[in-house]
Structures are given as structure tokens and as C-alpha cells.
mmCIF file of C-alpha atoms in Angstrom:
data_model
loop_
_atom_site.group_PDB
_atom_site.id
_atom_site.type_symbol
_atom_site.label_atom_id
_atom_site.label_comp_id
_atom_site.label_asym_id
_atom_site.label_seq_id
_atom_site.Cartn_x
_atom_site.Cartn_y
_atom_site.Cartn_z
ATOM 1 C CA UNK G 44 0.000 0.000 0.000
ATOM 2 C CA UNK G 45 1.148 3.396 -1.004
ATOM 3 C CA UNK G 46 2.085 5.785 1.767
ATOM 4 C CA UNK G 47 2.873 9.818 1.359
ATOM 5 C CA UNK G 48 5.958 11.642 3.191
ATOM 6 C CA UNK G 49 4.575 14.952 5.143
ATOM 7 C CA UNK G 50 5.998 17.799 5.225
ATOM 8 C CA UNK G 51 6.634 19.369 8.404
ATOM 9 C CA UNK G 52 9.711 22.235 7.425
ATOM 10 C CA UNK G 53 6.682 24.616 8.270
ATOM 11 C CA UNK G 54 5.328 23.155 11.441
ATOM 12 C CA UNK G 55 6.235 23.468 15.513
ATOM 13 C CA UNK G 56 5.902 19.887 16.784
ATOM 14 C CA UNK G 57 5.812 18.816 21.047
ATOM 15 C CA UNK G 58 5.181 15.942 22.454
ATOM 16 C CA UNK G 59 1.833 15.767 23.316
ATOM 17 C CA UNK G 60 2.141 11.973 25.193
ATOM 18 C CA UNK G 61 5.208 10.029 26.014
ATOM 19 C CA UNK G 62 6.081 6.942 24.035
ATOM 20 C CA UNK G 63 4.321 3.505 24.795
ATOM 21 C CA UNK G 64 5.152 0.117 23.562
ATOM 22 C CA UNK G 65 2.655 -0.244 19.992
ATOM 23 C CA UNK G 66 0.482 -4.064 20.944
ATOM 24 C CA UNK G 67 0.309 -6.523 18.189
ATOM 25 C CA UNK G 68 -1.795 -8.336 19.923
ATOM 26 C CA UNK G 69 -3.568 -6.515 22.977
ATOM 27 C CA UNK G 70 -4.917 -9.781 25.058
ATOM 28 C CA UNK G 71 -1.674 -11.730 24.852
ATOM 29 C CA UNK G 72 0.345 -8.646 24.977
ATOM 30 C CA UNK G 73 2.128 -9.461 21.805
ATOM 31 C CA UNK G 74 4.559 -6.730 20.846
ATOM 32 C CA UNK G 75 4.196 -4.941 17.504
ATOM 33 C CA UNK G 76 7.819 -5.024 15.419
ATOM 34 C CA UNK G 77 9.766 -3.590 12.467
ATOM 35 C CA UNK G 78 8.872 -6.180 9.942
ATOM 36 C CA UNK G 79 12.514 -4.944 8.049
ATOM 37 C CA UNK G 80 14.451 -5.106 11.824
ATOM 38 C CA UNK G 81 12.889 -6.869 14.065
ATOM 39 C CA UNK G 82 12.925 -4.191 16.564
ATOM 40 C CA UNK G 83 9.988 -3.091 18.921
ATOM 41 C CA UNK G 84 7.484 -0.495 17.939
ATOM 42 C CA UNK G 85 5.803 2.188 20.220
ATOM 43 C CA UNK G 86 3.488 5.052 19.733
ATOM 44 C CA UNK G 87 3.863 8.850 20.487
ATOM 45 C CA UNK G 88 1.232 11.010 20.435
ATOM 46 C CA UNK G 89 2.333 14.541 18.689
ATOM 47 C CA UNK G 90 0.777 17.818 18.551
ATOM 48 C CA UNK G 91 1.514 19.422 15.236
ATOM 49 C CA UNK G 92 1.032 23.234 14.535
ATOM 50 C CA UNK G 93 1.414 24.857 11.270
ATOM 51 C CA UNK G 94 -0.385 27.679 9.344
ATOM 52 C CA UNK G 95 -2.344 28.808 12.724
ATOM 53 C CA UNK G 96 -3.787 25.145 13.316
ATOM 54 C CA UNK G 97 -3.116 22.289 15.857
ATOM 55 C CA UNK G 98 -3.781 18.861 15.355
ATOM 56 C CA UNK G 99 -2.909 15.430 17.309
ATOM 57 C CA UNK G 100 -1.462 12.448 16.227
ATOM 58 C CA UNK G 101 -0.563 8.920 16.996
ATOM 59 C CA UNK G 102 2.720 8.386 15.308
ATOM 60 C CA UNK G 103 4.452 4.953 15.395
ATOM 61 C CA UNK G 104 8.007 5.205 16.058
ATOM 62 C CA UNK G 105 11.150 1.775 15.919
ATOM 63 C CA UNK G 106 12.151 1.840 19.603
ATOM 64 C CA UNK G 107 15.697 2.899 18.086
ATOM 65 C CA UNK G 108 14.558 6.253 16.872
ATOM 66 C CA UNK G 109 13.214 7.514 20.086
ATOM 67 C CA UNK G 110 15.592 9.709 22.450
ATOM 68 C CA UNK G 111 15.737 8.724 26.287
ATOM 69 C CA UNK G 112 13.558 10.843 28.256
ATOM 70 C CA UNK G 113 10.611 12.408 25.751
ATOM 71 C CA UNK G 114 7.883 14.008 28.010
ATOM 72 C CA UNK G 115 5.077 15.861 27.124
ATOM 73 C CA UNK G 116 5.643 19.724 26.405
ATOM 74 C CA UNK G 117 9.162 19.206 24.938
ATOM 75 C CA UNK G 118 9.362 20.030 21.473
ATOM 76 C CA UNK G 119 11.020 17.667 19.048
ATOM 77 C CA UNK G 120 11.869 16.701 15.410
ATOM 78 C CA UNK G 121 9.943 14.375 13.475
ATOM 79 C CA UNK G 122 12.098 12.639 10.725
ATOM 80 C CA UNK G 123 10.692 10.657 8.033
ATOM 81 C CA UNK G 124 6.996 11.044 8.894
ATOM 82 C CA UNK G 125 4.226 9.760 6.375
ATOM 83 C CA UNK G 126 0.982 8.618 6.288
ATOM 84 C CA UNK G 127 -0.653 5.850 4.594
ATOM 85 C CA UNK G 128 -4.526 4.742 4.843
ATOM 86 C CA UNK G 129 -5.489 1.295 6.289
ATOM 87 C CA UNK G 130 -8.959 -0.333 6.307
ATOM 88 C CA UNK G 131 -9.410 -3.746 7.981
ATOM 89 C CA UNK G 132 -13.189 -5.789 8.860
ATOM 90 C CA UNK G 133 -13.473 -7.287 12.249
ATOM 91 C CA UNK G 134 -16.623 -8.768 13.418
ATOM 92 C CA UNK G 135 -18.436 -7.938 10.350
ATOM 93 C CA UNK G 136 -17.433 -4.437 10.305
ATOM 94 C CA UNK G 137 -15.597 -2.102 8.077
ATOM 95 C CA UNK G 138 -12.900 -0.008 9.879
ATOM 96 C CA UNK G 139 -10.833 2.648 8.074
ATOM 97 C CA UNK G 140 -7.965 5.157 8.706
ATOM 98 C CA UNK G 141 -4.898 6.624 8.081
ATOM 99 C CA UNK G 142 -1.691 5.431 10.114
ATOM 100 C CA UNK G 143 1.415 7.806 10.426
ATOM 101 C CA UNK G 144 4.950 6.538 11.190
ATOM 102 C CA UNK G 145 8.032 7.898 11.824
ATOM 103 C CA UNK G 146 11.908 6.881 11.070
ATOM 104 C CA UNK G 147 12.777 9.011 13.909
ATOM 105 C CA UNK G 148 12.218 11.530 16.828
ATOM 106 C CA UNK G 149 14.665 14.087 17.920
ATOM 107 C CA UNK G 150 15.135 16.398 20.285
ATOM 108 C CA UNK G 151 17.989 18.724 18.490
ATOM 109 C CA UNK G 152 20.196 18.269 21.528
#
């Protein structure tokens, strides 16, 4: 599936909600990984701000790319960030959305 790089050159980007581990599996507490590495996912939630609007996201992140110590309210980097849409049927219904991930976070330090 296709995905699309975003720009961000524009934006001002903080951390809106420190990283967490991304579940595979939520009831056996699978792990989600890097199907290239290997490596563990996680999530960070980002607020974005560009052109006089704010908006949240859940951003996926390898475990490698994310700096020691990311909490809320500290403004970071995003590099590598794109977006690709995902639809999947469970139970009988349709579910649809677009998933952003990340090569890396960084805190310019």
C-alpha cells in the first residue's frame, strides 16, 4: 500500500504523550515489530502546529529512533513522517484510517 511523506519544514511539533510500547496483539500482549528489523514499535502522540492550526497524532516510532527521556511539552523533530490509509473488517465491520509513522524523533540536543 502506497504511503505519502509529510511535510513538516513549516510546522512546531511537542510531544503531546510520552512513548508507549505499539500491541500486536492486545490480550496476549504481543509486541508490535519492524517487519525490516525486528525491533519493537511504540506510539507517540504529537501535537503538530502549522499555518495557525493544531492537530494530534498517533505516530508509530522503531524503539531505536526515540531519544531517552521524551515528556510531554518538549518540542522535538519528526524525521521521516508519512501517512498511509489502512482499512481492515473485524466482526463484520468495516474499519478505516490513516496510520502515520516515523523513522525518527529528535530532540535537536
Amino acid at each position: 500500500m502506497p504511503s505519502f511523506k509529510i511535510d513538516l519544514s513549516t510546522a512546531v511539533v511537542f510531544v503531546a504523550t510520552a512513548p508507549e510500547p505499539k500491541m500486536a496483539n492486545k490480550k496476549t500482549g504481543e509486541r508490535a515489530v519492524d517487519r525490516e528489523t525486528g525491533g519493537g514499535l511504540s506510539t507517540i502522540g504529537l501535537l503538530v502546529s502549522d499555518e495557525g492550526e493544531g492537530n494530534l497524532y498517533q505516530v508509530t516510532v522503531p524503539e531505536r529512533g526515540i531519544p531517552e527521556g521524551l515528556q510531554p511539552g518538549m518540542p522535538v523533530s519528526v524525521i521521516g513522517l508519512r501517512a498511509r490509509d489502512w482499512e481492515n473488517e473485524f466482526n463484520g465491520q468495516k474499519r478505516h484510517g490513516i496510520a502515520f509513522r516515523a523513522v525518527a524523533i529528535s530532540t535537536g540536543a
